Coordinates of C-alpha atoms in Angstrom, one line a residue:
X245 CA -8.0 16.3 -30.1
X246 CA -11.0 17.6 -32.0
X247 CA -10.4 20.6 -34.2
X248 CA -12.4 23.8 -34.5
X249 CA -13.3 24.1 -30.9
X250 CA -15.5 20.9 -30.9
X251 CA -16.1 19.2 -27.6
X252 CA -13.8 16.1 -27.1
X253 CA -15.7 12.8 -27.5
X254 CA -15.6 10.9 -24.2
X255 CA -18.1 9.0 -22.1
X256 CA -19.1 10.3 -18.7
X257 CA -16.9 7.8 -16.7
X258 CA -13.9 8.8 -18.9
X259 CA -14.6 12.5 -18.3
X260 CA -14.8 11.9 -14.6
X261 CA -11.5 10.0 -14.7
X262 CA -9.8 12.9 -16.6
X263 CA -11.2 15.4 -14.0
X264 CA -9.8 13.3 -11.1
X265 CA -6.4 13.1 -12.7
X266 CA -6.3 16.7 -13.7
X267 CA -6.2 16.0 -17.5
X268 CA -7.6 18.4 -20.1
X269 CA -9.5 16.2 -22.6
X270 CA -8.8 18.7 -25.3
X271 CA -5.1 17.7 -25.1
X272 CA -5.7 14.0 -25.2
X273 CA -5.1 12.1 -28.5
X274 CA -8.1 9.7 -29.0
X275 CA -7.6 6.1 -30.2
X276 CA -11.1 4.8 -29.7
X277 CA -13.6 4.1 -32.6
X278 CA -15.0 7.2 -34.2
X279 CA -12.4 9.4 -32.5
X280 CA -13.7 8.7 -28.9
X281 CA -11.3 9.1 -26.0
X282 CA -10.8 6.0 -23.9
X283 CA -9.5 5.4 -20.4
X284 CA -6.2 4.3 -21.8
X285 CA -5.9 7.6 -23.6
X286 CA -6.4 9.5 -20.4
X287 CA -3.9 7.4 -18.5
X288 CA -1.4 7.9 -21.4
X289 CA -1.8 11.6 -21.1
X290 CA -0.6 11.6 -17.5
X291 CA 2.2 9.1 -18.1
X292 CA 5.7 10.5 -17.3
X293 CA 7.9 11.8 -20.2
X294 CA 10.2 9.3 -21.9
X295 CA 13.3 11.1 -20.8
X296 CA 13.8 10.8 -17.0
X297 CA 14.0 14.0 -15.0
X298 CA 14.5 14.7 -11.3
X299 CA 11.2 14.8 -9.5
X300 CA 10.3 16.5 -6.2
X301 CA 9.7 14.3 -3.2
X302 CA 6.0 13.6 -2.8
X303 CA 4.3 13.3 0.5
X304 CA 3.4 9.6 0.4
X305 CA 3.4 6.5 2.7
X306 CA 6.5 5.1 0.8
X307 CA 9.2 6.6 -1.3
X308 CA 8.8 6.8 -5.1
X309 CA 10.8 4.1 -6.9
X310 CA 14.3 5.0 -7.9
X311 CA 14.5 6.6 -11.3
X312 CA 16.5 4.8 -14.0
X313 CA 20.0 6.2 -14.5
X314 CA 19.7 9.5 -16.4
X315 CA 21.6 9.9 -19.6
X316 CA 24.7 12.1 -19.3
X317 CA 22.9 15.1 -21.0
X318 CA 22.3 17.4 -18.0
X319 CA 25.3 19.3 -16.7
X320 CA 25.1 20.9 -13.3
X321 CA 27.3 23.7 -14.7
X322 CA 24.6 24.7 -17.2
X323 CA 21.3 23.5 -15.8
X324 CA 20.7 24.6 -12.2
X325 CA 17.1 23.6 -11.8
X326 CA 14.4 21.6 -13.5
X327 CA 10.7 22.3 -12.9
X328 CA 8.3 19.4 -13.3
X329 CA 4.5 20.2 -13.4
X330 CA 2.6 18.6 -10.6
X331 CA -0.4 16.8 -12.2
X332 CA -2.0 13.5 -12.6
X333 CA -1.4 10.7 -10.0
X334 CA 1.3 12.7 -8.2
X335 CA -1.0 15.7 -7.8
X336 CA -3.9 13.6 -6.5
X337 CA -1.6 11.7 -4.1
X338 CA -0.1 14.9 -2.7
X339 CA -3.5 16.4 -2.1
X340 CA -4.8 13.2 -0.4
X341 CA -1.7 13.0 1.9
X342 CA -1.9 16.6 2.9
X343 CA -5.6 16.2 3.6
X344 CA -5.0 13.1 5.7
X345 CA -2.1 14.5 7.7
X346 CA -4.0 17.6 8.7
X347 CA -7.4 15.9 9.3
X348 CA -6.6 12.7 11.2
X349 CA -4.4 13.0 14.4
X350 CA -1.7 10.4 13.6
X351 CA 0.0 8.2 16.2
X352 CA 2.7 5.8 15.2
X353 CA 3.9 2.8 17.3
X354 CA 6.9 0.5 16.6
X355 CA 7.9 -3.1 17.3
X356 CA 11.0 -5.1 16.3
X357 CA 10.4 -8.8 15.8
X358 CA 12.2 -12.0 14.9
X359 CA 10.6 -13.3 11.7
X360 CA 13.0 -16.2 11.2
X361 CA 10.1 -18.8 11.5
X362 CA 8.0 -16.8 9.1
X363 CA 10.7 -16.9 6.4
X364 CA 11.0 -20.6 6.9
X365 CA 7.3 -21.0 6.4
X366 CA 7.5 -18.9 3.2
X367 CA 10.1 -21.4 1.8
X368 CA 7.9 -24.3 2.8
X369 CA 4.8 -22.8 1.1
X370 CA 6.7 -22.3 -2.1
X371 CA 7.0 -26.1 -2.4
X372 CA 3.3 -26.6 -1.6
X373 CA 1.2 -27.6 -4.6
X374 CA -1.6 -25.4 -3.4
X375 CA 0.6 -22.4 -4.2
X376 CA 1.9 -23.6 -7.6
X377 CA 2.2 -20.6 -9.9
X378 CA 1.5 -18.1 -7.1
X379 CA 3.8 -15.4 -5.6
X380 CA 4.7 -16.5 -2.1
X381 CA 6.8 -14.0 -0.1
X382 CA 6.9 -12.5 3.4
X383 CA 4.3 -9.9 2.4
X384 CA 1.7 -12.6 2.0
X385 CA 2.1 -13.8 5.6
X386 CA 2.4 -10.2 6.9
X387 CA -0.9 -9.4 5.2
X388 CA -2.5 -12.5 6.7
X389 CA -1.2 -11.7 10.1
X390 CA -2.7 -8.2 9.9
X391 CA -6.1 -9.7 8.8
X392 CA -6.0 -12.0 11.8
X393 CA -5.1 -9.2 14.1
X394 CA -8.0 -7.1 12.8
X395 CA -10.4 -10.1 13.4
X396 CA -9.1 -10.2 17.0
X397 CA -9.4 -6.4 17.4
X398 CA -12.3 -5.4 15.1
X399 CA -12.7 -1.9 16.4
X400 CA -9.5 -0.9 14.6
X401 CA -11.2 -1.4 11.2
X402 CA -13.3 1.8 11.2
X403 CA -13.7 5.2 9.7
X404 CA -14.7 8.6 11.0
X405 CA -17.9 10.2 9.6
X406 CA -17.4 13.9 10.3
X407 CA -20.8 15.0 8.9
X408 CA -22.8 12.5 11.0
X409 CA -20.4 12.6 13.9
X410 CA -20.3 8.8 13.9
X411 CA -17.6 6.1 14.0
X412 CA -18.3 3.5 11.2
X413 CA -17.0 0.1 12.2
X414 CA -16.4 -2.0 9.0
X415 CA -17.3 -5.7 9.1
X416 CA -15.1 -6.4 6.1
X417 CA -11.5 -5.7 5.2
X418 CA -10.5 -4.1 1.9
X419 CA -6.8 -4.5 2.3
X420 CA -4.8 -1.7 0.6
X421 CA -1.2 -2.3 -0.7
X422 CA 0.9 0.7 -1.4
X423 CA 2.5 0.2 -4.8
X424 CA 5.2 2.4 -6.4
X425 CA 4.7 2.7 -10.1
X426 CA 6.3 4.8 -12.9
X427 CA 3.3 7.2 -12.6
X428 CA 3.7 7.6 -8.8
X429 CA 2.4 6.0 -5.6
X430 CA -1.0 4.3 -5.8
X431 CA -2.8 2.2 -3.2
X432 CA -5.1 -0.4 -4.8
X433 CA -6.9 -2.7 -2.4
X434 CA -8.0 -6.3 -2.2
X435 CA -11.8 -6.4 -1.7
X436 CA -13.0 -8.6 1.1
X437 CA -9.5 -9.8 1.9
X438 CA -10.8 -11.1 5.2
X439 CA -12.7 -13.8 3.5
X440 CA -9.9 -15.2 1.4
X441 CA -7.9 -18.3 2.0
X442 CA -4.1 -18.0 2.0
X443 CA -3.8 -19.2 -1.6
X444 CA -6.6 -16.8 -2.7
X445 CA -4.8 -14.0 -0.9
X446 CA -1.5 -14.9 -2.7
X447 CA -3.3 -14.8 -6.0
X448 CA -4.9 -11.4 -5.2
X449 CA -1.6 -9.9 -4.2
X450 CA 0.1 -11.1 -7.3
X451 CA -2.6 -9.7 -9.5
X452 CA -2.6 -6.4 -7.7
X453 CA 1.1 -5.9 -8.0
X454 CA 1.2 -7.0 -11.7
X455 CA -1.7 -4.7 -12.6
X456 CA -0.1 -1.8 -10.8
X457 CA 3.3 -2.2 -12.5
X458 CA 1.6 -2.4 -15.9
X459 CA -0.3 0.9 -15.2
X460 CA -3.7 -0.9 -15.5
X461 CA -5.1 -0.3 -12.0
X462 CA -8.7 0.8 -12.3
X463 CA -10.0 3.7 -10.2
X464 CA -12.5 1.3 -8.5
X465 CA -9.5 -0.7 -7.2
X466 CA -8.2 2.3 -5.4
X467 CA -11.5 3.2 -3.6
X468 CA -13.1 1.8 -0.5
X469 CA -9.9 0.6 1.3
X470 CA -10.2 0.1 5.1
X471 CA -6.5 -0.5 6.2
X472 CA -3.2 -0.5 4.3
X473 CA 0.2 -2.1 4.2
X474 CA 3.2 -0.3 2.9
X475 CA 6.4 -2.3 2.4
X476 CA 9.2 0.2 2.8
X477 CA 11.6 -2.7 3.3
X478 CA 11.9 -3.3 -0.4
X479 CA 14.0 0.0 -0.5
X480 CA 16.3 -1.2 2.3
X481 CA 14.6 1.1 4.8
X482 CA 14.3 -0.1 8.4
X483 CA 10.9 1.5 9.0
X484 CA 8.9 4.7 8.7
X485 CA 6.0 6.7 10.0
X486 CA 3.4 6.2 7.3
X487 CA 0.6 8.6 6.6
X488 CA -2.9 7.2 6.6
X489 CA -4.7 6.6 3.4
X490 CA -7.7 9.0 3.5
X491 CA -10.7 7.5 5.1
X492 CA -8.8 4.6 6.7
X493 CA -8.0 4.0 10.4
X494 CA -4.6 2.4 10.2
X495 CA -1.6 1.7 8.0
X496 CA 1.2 -0.8 8.7
X497 CA 4.7 -0.1 7.5
X498 CA 7.0 -3.1 7.1
X499 CA 10.8 -2.5 7.2
X500 CA 13.7 -4.4 5.7
X501 CA 14.2 -8.0 7.0
X502 CA 17.9 -8.3 8.0
X503 CA 20.0 -10.8 9.9
X504 CA 20.8 -9.4 13.3
X505 CA 22.1 -10.7 16.7
X506 CA 19.1 -11.7 18.7
X507 CA 18.5 -13.5 22.0
X508 CA 16.9 -16.8 21.1
X509 CA 16.4 -19.5 23.7
X510 CA 18.8 -17.8 26.1
X511 CA 21.6 -17.4 23.6
X512 CA 22.6 -14.7 21.2
X513 CA 22.2 -16.0 17.7
X514 CA 21.9 -14.4 14.2
X515 CA 18.1 -14.2 13.4
X516 CA 16.0 -12.6 10.6
X517 CA 14.6 -9.4 12.2
X518 CA 12.4 -6.6 11.0
X519 CA 10.7 -3.5 12.5
X520 CA 7.0 -2.8 12.0
X521 CA 5.3 0.6 12.4
X522 CA 1.6 1.1 12.8
X523 CA 0.1 4.5 12.3
X524 CA -3.5 5.0 13.3
X525 CA -6.1 7.7 13.6
X526 CA -6.2 8.6 17.3
X527 CA -9.9 9.7 17.0
X528 CA -10.8 6.1 16.3
X529 CA -8.0 4.1 17.8
X530 CA -6.5 4.7 21.3
X531 CA -3.1 3.6 22.4
X532 CA -4.3 0.3 23.9
X533 CA -6.1 -0.8 20.8
X534 CA -3.3 0.2 18.5
X535 CA -0.8 -1.6 20.7
X536 CA -2.9 -4.8 20.7
X537 CA -3.1 -4.8 16.9
X538 CA 0.6 -4.3 16.5
X539 CA 1.5 -6.8 19.2
X540 CA -0.7 -9.4 17.5
X541 CA 0.9 -8.9 14.1
X542 CA 4.3 -9.2 15.7
X543 CA 3.3 -12.3 17.7
X544 CA 2.0 -14.1 14.5
X545 CA 5.2 -13.3 12.5
X546 CA 7.4 -14.6 15.4
X547 CA 5.3 -17.7 15.8
X548 CA 3.4 -18.2 12.5
X549 CA 1.6 -21.3 13.9
X550 CA -0.7 -18.7 15.5
X551 CA -2.2 -18.3 12.0
X552 CA -3.9 -21.6 12.8
X553 CA -4.5 -21.3 16.6
X554 CA -5.9 -17.8 16.4
X555 CA -7.9 -18.4 13.2

């Protein structure tokens, strides 16, 4: 940081980023040419400390990732509490979730569905040359199913303009994917996901996840989302009641996919089953519309050939 009370050297976009993340530029160590502070320097300033410490639970659509095993240095006999400053990504996420929860009237609906055929299609796509080098997993088909459901029920893809007292229906889908990172929960989105082919969507999802894990997600990638998917199933959770990302109308939670006894063709058989939960803003989406969207997603995952017949 500059000495003698000098103003830190940083361009306006970097100053705005620091302000959004709650970072004092005077505390940031510059690495840019001529002692200028870069975006990477700001992100580094909000990175968690090297030594893991217990963190409070943040109000977020999905749980924070499990922390690595802590070294046997803290004794419950000597250390009763640890206080962790709320700042950076965690602070911004908490503020956004509180604002969303107390602004938009949330409603959540659930459906349990047999996704055995979807999992078979995933395995087939992995062998398809069109998907060579791409990540192919159930989330890809779940994302595509949601996009098809939105196209069939376009009024769900909207936002509430309080100042103008208008409902803004979006004719595009910027699909948010909730991602747990070492710095906390972030929700980057895939711009114009509705216009992407399945291989393009697979590439976009892979890039989004890799960028988030590396801590390189840009602020622009986290702005302008219209609907979001949060995959709580990766934590072994059956489902949840997710909180809307601010400014969005709906969020789909995907639970763990597990073998369960299921009535299939008149007989009880072991099938791959999951539970989906759709939370929506009841100012924008009534029960009928929310139910149609959730039912369409479930129907596609049960019979993925509907990705073709309903396209």
